[in-house]
Coordinates of C-alpha atoms in Angstrom, one line a residue:
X1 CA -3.0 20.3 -6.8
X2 CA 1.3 21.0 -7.3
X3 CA 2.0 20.3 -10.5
X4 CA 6.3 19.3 -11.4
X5 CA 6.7 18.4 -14.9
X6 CA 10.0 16.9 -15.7
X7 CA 11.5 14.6 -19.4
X8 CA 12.1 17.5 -21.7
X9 CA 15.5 18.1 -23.3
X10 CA 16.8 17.8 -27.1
X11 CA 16.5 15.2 -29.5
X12 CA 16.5 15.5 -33.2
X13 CA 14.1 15.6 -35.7
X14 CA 12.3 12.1 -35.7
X15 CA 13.2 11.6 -32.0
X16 CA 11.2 10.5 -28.8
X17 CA 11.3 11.9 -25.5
X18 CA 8.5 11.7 -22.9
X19 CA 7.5 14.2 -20.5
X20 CA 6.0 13.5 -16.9
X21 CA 4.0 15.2 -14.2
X22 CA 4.2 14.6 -10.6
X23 CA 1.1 15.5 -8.8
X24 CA 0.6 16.5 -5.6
X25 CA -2.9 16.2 -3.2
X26 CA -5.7 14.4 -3.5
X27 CA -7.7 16.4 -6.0
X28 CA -5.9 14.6 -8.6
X29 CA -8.4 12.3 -9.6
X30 CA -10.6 14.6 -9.3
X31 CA -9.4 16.5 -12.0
X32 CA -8.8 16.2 -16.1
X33 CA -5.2 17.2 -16.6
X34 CA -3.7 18.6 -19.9
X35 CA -0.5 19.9 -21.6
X36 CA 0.1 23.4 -23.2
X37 CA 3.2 24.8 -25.0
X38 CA 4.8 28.0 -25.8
X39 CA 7.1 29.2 -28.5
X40 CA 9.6 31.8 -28.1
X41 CA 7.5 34.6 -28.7
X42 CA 4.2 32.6 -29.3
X43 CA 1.2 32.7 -27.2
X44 CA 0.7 29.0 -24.8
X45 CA -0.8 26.4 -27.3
X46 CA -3.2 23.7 -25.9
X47 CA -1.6 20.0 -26.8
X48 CA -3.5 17.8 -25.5
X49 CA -6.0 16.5 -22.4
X50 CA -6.8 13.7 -20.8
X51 CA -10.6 12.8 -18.8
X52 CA -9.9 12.1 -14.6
X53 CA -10.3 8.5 -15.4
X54 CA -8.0 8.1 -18.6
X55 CA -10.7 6.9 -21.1
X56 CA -11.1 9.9 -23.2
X57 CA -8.1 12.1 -24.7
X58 CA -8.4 14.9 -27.3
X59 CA -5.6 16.7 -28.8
X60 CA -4.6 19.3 -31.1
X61 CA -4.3 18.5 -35.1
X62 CA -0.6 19.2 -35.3
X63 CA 0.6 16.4 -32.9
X64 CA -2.6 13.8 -33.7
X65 CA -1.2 10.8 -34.1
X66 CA 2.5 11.5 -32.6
X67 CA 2.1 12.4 -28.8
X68 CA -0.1 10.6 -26.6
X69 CA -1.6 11.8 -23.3
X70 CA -1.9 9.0 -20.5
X71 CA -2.3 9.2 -16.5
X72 CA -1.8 6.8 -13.8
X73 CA -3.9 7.5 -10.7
X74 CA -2.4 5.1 -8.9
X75 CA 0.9 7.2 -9.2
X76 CA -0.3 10.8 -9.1
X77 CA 1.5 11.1 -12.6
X78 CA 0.4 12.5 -15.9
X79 CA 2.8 11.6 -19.0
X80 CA 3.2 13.2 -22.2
X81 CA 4.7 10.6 -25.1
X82 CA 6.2 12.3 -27.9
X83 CA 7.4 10.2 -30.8
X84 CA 8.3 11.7 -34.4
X85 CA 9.0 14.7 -33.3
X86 CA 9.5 18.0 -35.9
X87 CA 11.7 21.2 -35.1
X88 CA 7.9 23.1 -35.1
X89 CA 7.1 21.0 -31.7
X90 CA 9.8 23.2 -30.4
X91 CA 8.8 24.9 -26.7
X92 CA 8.4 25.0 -23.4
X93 CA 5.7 22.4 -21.9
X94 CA 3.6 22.7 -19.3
X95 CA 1.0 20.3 -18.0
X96 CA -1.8 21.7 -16.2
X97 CA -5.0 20.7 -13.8
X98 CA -8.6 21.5 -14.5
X99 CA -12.2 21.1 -13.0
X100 CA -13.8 20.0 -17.1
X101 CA -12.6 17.9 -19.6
X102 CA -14.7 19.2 -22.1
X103 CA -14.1 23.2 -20.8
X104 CA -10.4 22.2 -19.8
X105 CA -9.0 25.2 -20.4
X106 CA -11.7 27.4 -18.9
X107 CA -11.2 25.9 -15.8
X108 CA -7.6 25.0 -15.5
X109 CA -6.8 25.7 -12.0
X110 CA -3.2 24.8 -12.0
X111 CA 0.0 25.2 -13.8
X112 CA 3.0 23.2 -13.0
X113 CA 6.4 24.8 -14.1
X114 CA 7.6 24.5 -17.2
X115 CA 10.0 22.1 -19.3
X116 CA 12.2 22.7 -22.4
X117 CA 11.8 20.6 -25.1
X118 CA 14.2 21.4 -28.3
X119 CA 14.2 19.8 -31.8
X120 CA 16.7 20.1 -34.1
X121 CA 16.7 19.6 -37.9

């Protein structure tokens, strides 16, 4: 699976911007899909994942509640809401393709590119 994640840019503190990801081949729905970030000179942080069918999401404590993970099969797409965002959700996001929802990132098997995402205070 390609992955081409696209949305970021910079809002301020409070603000919404949603992220996308175009995927390409048909192992997409075969596959639970997830978002990671990374902080200038932090290691990648898991955000959040998604199951192959849509029905079950998990995501990290900091942004429960705020972002929310949803897929359209359909489409080939993976989105990334962000509402009420902070200055700490700073980074670069990736989304990402792997073989387990419940190991997701064991067995991520693809990365798409990254995309800025910048909050200001």
């Amino acid at each position: 699976v390609q992955l081409q994640a696209f949305g970021g840019g910079l809002t301020q503190a409070g603000g919404s911007l949603r992220l996308s990801c175009a995927a390409s081949g048909r192992a997409f729905g075969s596959r639970s899909m997830g978002w990671f970030r990374q902080a200038p000179g932090q290691e990648r942080e898991f955000v959040a994942v998604i199951s192959m069918s849509g029905s079950t999401r998990y995501y990290v404590r900091s942004v429960t509640g705020r972002f929310t993970i949803f897929r359209d099969n359909a489409k080939n797409m993976v989105y990334l809401q962000m509402d009420s965002l902070q200055p700490e959700d700073t980074a670069v996001y990736y989304c990402a393709a792997g073989q387990s929802y419940g190991r997701f990132k064991e067995t991520i098997t693809d990365w798409g590119q990254g995309t800025q995402v910048t909050v200001s205070s």
